[in-house]
Short mmCIF file of C-alpha atoms and ligand atoms in Angstrom, two decimals:
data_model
loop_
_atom_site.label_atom_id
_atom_site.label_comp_id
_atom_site.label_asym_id
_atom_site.label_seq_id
_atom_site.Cartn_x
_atom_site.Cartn_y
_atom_site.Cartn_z
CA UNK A 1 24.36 67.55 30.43
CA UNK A 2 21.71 67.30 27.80
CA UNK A 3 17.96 67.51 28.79
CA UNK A 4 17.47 63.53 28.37
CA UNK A 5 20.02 62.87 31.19
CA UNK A 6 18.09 65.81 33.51
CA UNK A 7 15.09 63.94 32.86
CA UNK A 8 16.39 60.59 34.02
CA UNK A 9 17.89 62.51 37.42
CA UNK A 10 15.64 64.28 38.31
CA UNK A 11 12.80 60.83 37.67
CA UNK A 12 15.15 59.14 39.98
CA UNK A 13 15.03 62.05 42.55
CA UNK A 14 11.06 61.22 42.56
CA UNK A 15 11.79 57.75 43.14
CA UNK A 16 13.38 58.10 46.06
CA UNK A 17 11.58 60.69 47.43
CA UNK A 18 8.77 58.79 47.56
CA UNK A 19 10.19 55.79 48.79
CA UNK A 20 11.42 57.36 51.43
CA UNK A 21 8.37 59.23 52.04
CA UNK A 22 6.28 55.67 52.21
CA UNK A 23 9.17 54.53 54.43
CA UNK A 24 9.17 57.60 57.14
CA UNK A 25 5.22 57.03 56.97
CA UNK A 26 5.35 53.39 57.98
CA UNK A 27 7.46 53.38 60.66
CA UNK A 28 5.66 56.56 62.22
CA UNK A 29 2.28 54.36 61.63
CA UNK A 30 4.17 51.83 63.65
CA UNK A 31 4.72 54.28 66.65
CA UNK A 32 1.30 55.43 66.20
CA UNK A 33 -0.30 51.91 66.23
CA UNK A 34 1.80 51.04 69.50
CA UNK A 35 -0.54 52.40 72.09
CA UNK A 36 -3.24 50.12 70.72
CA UNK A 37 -1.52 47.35 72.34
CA UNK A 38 -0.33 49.14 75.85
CA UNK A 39 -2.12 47.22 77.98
CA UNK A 40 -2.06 44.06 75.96
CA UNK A 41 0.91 42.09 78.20
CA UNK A 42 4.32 43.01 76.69
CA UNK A 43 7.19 41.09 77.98
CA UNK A 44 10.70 40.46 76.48
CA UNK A 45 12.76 37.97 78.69
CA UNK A 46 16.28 38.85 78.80
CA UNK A 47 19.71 36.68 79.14
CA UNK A 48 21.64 39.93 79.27
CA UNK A 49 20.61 40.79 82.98
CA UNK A 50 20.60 37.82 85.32
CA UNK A 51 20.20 38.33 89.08
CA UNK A 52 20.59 35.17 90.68
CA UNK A 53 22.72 31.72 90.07
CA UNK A 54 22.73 30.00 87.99
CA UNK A 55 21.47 32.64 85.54
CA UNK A 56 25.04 34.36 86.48
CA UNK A 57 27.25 31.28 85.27
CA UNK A 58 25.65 30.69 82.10
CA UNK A 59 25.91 34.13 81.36
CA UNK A 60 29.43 34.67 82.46
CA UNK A 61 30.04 31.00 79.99
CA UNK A 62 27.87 32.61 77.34
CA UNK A 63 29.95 36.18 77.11
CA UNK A 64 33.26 33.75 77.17
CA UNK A 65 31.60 32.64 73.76
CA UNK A 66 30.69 35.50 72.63
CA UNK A 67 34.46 36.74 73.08
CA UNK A 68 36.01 33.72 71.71
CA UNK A 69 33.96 34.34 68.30
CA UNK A 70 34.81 37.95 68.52
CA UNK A 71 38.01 36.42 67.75
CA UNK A 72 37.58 34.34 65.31
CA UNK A 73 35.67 36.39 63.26
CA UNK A 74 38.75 39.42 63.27
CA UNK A 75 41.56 37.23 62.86
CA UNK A 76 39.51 35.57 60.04
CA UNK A 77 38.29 38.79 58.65
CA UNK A 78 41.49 40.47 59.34
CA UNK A 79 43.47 38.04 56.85
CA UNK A 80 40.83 38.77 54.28
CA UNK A 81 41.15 42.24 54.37
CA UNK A 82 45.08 42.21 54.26
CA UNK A 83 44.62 39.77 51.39
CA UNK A 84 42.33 41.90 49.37
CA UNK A 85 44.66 44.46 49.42
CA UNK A 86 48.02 43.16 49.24
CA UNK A 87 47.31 40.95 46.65
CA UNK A 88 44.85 42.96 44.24
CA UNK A 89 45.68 43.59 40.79
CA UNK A 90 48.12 46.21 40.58
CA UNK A 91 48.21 49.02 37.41
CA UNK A 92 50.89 47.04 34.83
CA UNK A 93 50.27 43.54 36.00
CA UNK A 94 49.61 41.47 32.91
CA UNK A 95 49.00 38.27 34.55
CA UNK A 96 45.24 37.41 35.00
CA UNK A 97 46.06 35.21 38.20
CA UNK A 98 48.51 34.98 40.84
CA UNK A 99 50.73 32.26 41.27
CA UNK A 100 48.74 29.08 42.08
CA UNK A 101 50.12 27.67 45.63
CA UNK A 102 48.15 24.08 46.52
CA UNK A 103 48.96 22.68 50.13
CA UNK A 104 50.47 24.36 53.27
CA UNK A 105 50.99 21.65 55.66
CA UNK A 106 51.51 24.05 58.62
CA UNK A 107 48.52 26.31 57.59
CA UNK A 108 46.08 23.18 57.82
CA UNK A 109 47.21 21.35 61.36
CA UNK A 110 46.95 25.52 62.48
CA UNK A 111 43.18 25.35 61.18
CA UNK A 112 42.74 21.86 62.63
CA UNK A 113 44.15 21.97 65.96
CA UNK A 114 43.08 25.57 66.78
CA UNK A 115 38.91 24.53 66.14
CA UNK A 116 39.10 21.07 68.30
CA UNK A 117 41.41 22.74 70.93
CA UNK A 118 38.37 25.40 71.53
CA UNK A 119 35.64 22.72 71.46
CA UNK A 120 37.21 20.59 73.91
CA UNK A 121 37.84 23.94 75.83
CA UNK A 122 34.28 24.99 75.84
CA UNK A 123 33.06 20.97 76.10
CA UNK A 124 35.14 20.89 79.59
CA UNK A 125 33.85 24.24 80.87
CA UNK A 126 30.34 23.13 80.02
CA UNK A 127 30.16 19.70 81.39
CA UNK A 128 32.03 21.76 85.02
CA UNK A 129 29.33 24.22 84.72
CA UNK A 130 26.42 21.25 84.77
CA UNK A 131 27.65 19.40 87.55
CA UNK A 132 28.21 22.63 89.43
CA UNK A 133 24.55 23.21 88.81
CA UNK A 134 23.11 20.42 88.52
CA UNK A 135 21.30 19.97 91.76
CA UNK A 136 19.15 16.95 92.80
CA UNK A 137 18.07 17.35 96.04
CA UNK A 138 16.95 20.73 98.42
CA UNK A 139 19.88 22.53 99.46
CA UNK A 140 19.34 23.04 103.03
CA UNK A 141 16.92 25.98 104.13
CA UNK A 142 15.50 26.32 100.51
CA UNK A 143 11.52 26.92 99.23
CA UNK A 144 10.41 24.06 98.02
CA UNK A 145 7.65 24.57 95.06
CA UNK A 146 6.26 21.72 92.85
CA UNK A 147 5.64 23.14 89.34
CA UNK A 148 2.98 21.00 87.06
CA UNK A 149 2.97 22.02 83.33
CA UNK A 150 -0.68 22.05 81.70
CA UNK A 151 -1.49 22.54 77.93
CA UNK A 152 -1.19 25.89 78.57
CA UNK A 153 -0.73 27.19 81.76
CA UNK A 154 1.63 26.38 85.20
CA UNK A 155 0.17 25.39 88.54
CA UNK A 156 2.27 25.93 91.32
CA UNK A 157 2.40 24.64 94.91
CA UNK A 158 4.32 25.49 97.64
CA UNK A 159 5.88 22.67 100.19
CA UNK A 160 5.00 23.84 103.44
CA UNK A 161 1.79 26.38 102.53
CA UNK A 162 -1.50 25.21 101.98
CA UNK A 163 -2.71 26.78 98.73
CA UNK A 164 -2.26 26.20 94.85
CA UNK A 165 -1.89 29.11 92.67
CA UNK A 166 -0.88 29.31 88.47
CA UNK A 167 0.96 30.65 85.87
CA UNK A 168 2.74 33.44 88.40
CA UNK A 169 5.45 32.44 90.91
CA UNK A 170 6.58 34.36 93.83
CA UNK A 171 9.62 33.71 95.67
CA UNK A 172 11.87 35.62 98.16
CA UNK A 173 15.19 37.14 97.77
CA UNK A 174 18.52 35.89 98.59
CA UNK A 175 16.67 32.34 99.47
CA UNK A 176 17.09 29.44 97.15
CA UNK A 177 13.92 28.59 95.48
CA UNK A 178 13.98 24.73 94.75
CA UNK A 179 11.62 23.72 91.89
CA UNK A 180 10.11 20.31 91.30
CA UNK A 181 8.87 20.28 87.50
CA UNK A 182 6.11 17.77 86.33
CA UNK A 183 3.76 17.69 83.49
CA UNK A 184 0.39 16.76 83.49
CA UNK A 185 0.10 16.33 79.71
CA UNK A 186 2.81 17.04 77.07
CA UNK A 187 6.53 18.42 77.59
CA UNK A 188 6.85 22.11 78.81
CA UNK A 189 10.01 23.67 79.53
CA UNK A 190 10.14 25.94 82.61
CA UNK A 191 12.65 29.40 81.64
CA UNK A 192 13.08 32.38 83.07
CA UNK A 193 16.68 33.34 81.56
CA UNK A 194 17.01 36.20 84.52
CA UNK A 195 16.94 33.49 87.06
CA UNK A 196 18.09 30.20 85.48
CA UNK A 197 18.54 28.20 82.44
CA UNK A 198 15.43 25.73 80.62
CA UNK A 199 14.37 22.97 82.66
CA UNK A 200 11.86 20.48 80.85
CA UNK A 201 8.92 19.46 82.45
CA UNK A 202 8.30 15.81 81.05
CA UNK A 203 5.15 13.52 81.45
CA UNK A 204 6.35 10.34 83.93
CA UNK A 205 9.67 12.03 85.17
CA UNK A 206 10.53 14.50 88.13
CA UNK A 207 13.05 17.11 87.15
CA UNK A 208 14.86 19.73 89.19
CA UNK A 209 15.29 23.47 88.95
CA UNK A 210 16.37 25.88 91.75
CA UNK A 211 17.47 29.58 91.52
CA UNK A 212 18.69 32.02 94.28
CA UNK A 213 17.40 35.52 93.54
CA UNK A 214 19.83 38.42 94.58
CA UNK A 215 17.34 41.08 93.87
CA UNK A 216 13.17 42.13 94.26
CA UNK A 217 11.66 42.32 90.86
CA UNK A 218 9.52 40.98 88.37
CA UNK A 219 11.46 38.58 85.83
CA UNK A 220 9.31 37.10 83.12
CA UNK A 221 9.70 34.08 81.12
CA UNK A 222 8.12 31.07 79.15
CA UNK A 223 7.56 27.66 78.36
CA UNK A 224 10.29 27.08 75.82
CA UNK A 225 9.46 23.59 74.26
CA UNK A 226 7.13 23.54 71.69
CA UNK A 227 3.52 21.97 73.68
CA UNK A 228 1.18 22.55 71.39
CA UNK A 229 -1.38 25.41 69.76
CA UNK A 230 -1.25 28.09 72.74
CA UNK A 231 2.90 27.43 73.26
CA UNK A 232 3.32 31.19 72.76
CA UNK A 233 0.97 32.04 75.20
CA UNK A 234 2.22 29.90 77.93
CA UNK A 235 4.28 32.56 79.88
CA UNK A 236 5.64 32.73 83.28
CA UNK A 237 5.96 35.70 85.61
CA UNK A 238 8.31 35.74 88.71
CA UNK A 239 8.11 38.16 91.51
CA UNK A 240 11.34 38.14 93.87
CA UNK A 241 10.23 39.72 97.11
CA UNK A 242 11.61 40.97 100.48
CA UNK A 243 11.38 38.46 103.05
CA UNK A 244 8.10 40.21 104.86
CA UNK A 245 6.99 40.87 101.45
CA UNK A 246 6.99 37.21 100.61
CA UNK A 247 5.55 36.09 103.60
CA UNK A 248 2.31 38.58 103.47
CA UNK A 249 1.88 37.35 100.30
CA UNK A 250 2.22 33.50 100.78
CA UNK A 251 -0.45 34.57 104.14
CA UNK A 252 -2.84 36.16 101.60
CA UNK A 253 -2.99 32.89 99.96
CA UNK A 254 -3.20 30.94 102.76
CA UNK A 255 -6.89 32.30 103.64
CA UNK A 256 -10.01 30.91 102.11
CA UNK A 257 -11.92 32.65 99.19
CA UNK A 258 -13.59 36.10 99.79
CA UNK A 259 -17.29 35.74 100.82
CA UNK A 260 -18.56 39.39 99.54
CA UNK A 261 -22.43 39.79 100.34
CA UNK A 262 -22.90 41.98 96.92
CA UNK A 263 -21.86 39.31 95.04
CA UNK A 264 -24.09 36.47 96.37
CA UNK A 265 -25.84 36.06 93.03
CA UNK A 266 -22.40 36.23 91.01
CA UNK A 267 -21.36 33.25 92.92
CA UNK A 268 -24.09 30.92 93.04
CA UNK A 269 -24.04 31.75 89.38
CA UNK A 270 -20.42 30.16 89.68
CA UNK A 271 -21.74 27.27 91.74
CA UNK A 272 -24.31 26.62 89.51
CA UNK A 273 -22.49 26.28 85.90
CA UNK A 274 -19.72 24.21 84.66
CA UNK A 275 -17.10 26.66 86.34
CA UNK A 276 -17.03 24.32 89.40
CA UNK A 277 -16.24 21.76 87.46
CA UNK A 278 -12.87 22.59 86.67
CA UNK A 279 -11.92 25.70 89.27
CA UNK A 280 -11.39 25.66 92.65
CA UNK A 281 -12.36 28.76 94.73
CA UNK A 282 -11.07 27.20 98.16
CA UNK A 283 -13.87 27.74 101.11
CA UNK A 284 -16.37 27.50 97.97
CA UNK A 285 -15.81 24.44 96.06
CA UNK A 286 -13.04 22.62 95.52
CA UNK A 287 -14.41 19.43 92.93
CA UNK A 288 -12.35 21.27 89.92
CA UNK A 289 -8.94 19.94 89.57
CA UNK A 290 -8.53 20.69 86.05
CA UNK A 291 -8.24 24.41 85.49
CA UNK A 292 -6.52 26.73 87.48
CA UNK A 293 -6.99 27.48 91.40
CA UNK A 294 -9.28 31.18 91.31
CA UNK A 295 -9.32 31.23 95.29
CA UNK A 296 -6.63 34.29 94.82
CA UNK A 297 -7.58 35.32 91.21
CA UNK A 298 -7.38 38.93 91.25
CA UNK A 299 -3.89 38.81 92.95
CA UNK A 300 -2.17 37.80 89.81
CA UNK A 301 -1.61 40.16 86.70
CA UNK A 302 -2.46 38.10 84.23
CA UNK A 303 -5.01 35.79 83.01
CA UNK A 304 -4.66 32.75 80.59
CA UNK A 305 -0.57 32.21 81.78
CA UNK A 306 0.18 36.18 79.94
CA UNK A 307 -2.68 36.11 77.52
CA UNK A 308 -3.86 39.15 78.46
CA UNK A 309 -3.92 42.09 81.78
CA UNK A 310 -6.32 40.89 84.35
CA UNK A 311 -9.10 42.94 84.91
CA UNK A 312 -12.97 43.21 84.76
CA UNK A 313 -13.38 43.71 80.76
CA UNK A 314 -10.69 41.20 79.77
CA UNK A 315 -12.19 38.14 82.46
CA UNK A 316 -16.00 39.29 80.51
CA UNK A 317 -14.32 38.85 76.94
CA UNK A 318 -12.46 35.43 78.29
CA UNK A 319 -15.86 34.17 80.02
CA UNK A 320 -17.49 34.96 76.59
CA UNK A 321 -15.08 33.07 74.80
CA UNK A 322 -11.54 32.03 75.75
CA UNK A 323 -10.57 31.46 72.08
CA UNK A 324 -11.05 35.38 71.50
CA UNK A 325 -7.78 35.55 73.99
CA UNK A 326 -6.40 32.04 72.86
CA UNK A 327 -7.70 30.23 70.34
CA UNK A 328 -7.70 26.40 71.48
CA UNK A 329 -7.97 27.07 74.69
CA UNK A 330 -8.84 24.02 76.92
CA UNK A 331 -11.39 25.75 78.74
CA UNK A 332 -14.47 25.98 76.37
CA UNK A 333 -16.79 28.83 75.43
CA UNK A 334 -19.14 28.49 78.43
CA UNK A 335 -22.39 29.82 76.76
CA UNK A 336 -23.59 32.21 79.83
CA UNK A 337 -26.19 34.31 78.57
CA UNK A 338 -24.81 37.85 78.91
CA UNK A 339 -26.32 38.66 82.24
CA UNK A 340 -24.73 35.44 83.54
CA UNK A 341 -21.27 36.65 82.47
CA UNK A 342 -21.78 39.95 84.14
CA UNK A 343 -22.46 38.53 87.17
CA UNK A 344 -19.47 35.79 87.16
CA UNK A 345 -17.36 38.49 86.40
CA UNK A 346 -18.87 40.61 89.30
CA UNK A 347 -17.84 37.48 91.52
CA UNK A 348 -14.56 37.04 90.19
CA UNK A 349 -13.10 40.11 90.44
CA UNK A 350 -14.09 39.74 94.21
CA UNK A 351 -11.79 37.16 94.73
CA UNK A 352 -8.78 38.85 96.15
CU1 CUA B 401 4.18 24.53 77.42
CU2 CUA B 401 5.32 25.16 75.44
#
């Protein structure tokens, strides 16, 4: 090998060291940078685990899809292979092509038939797994909870309790949850692929969702039709309790706010600004219609329907200026001088 050629391998050897080395590097910065965002809100809805119907059927329907194209894509990858090699070139042959066949009358009713026979398949289990689902009315001994969709957050109500809550819904297990869905502004879409498929929520119109949970959990979701600047941050979070669990919780919510003494100043603060105007803290004031319900605040995880982890620092940075958390936010900047936001926040975080 002359010198020339040892040059040029061992320049290449550099090359790739280094990309690799700028490779490794980035995805280790990657790891590194993840902690950063830990207690940002992660969460990934899944189709793959479903724990209640009708989640179950369209993910039996979607795995009978998934097998059928399984197919497909062997037997059509299959051919190719055996065609590659029992047709290549072989040492000796002169001939630059094979012999030119045109039509194969059999060959194209086969690739005909076969297609519209598996649409019309999958067309006839779909439109049986609709009506199966498709449910109009309560089933008898279900939860009935009216769902209104807001640019960008959910309010939720339950038929029978006396107390609006947002953006997290908690239901018992092994009950069927029956969901009214309305929309106060633009179309939402209410999904939480766990627990059921996408149900739009559309201005003028009354739609119909219900799952029936086998199993306690957390299952998160989101609105999944396109509503606007803050669509991405319109998510939903479902807790499936136990029975008792359930009911303590729906009790919670049942009481009026909090009155803690410490706070007094916090919440005349409250009383006194535009807050009112929009929130209701039930046993407080209840003009606000607009915004979401805060009588419970601190029992949810979340704040700004999964914009960020609810706690002290993030409700001071939202207070400040919701557009730091999610820019376009209906609720505006509020202009509290810094003491002011203190003390809101002091109140808020009361509210239990
Ligand atoms: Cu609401 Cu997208």
């Amino acid at each position: 090998m002359g010198s020339a050629q040892v040059r040029i391998k061992k320049k290449r050897a550099d090359i790739r060291l280094a990309f690799t080395t700028v490779l490794s590097s980035l995805v280790g910065l990657s790891f590194l940078a993840h902690p950063a965002i830990a207690d940002e809100v992660i969460q990934t809805p899944t189709l793959f685990k479903p724990i209640s119907e009708p989640a179950f059927s369209i993910m039996d329907f979607g795995l009978l899809i998934i097998w059928i194209c399984a197919g497909i894509f062997f037997i059509v990858f299959g051919l190719l292979i055996y065609t590659i090699i029992r047709y290549r070139a072989k040492a000796g042959d002169e001939s630059l092509e094979p012999a030119q066949i045109y039509g194969s009358e059999q060959l194209e009713l086969a690739w005909t038939i076969t297609p519209v026979l598996i649409v019309i398949v999958l067309g006839l289990i779909t439109a049986g797994r609709i009506v199966a689902l498709d449910k109009t009315t309560p089933p008898e001994g279900s939860l009935g909870i009216r769902v209104i969709g807001h640019q960008w957050w959910w309010e939720l109500e339950y038929d029978g309790y006396d107390f609006i809550t947002a953006n997290e819904l908690h239901i018992p297990v092994d009950q069927t949850a029956f969901l009214t869905l309305q929309s106060e502004d633009v179309i939402h879409s209410f999904w939480v692929p766990q627990l059921s498929g996408k149900t739009d929520l559309i201005p003028n119109r009354t739609n119909h969702l219900w799952m029936h949970p086998q199993e306690t959990g957390l299952y998160v979701g989101q609105c999944a039709e396109y509503c606007g600047t803050q669509h991405a941050h319109m998510l939903l979070r479902v807790f499936v309790h136990t029975r008792a669990d359930f009911e303590r919780w729906a009790a919670e919510q049942q009481q009026a706010a909090d009155q803690v003494a410490s706070v007094d100043l916090g919440r005349t603060t409250f009383e006194q600004t535009a807050c009112v105007n929009c929130h209701t803290v039930r046993g407080v004031t209840e003009i606000g219609q607009f915004g979401p319900d805060l009588t419970h605040l601190m029992s949810r995880t979340t704040i700004g329907a999964g914009a960020a982890a609810n706690n002290r620092e993030n409700l001071v940075a939202w207070i400040t200026n919701p557009d730091h958390f999610k820019p376009g936010a209906r609720m505006p900047a509020m202009k509290l001088n810094p003491q002011q936001i203190e003390l809101v926040a002091d109140y808020l975080t009361t509210l239990k």
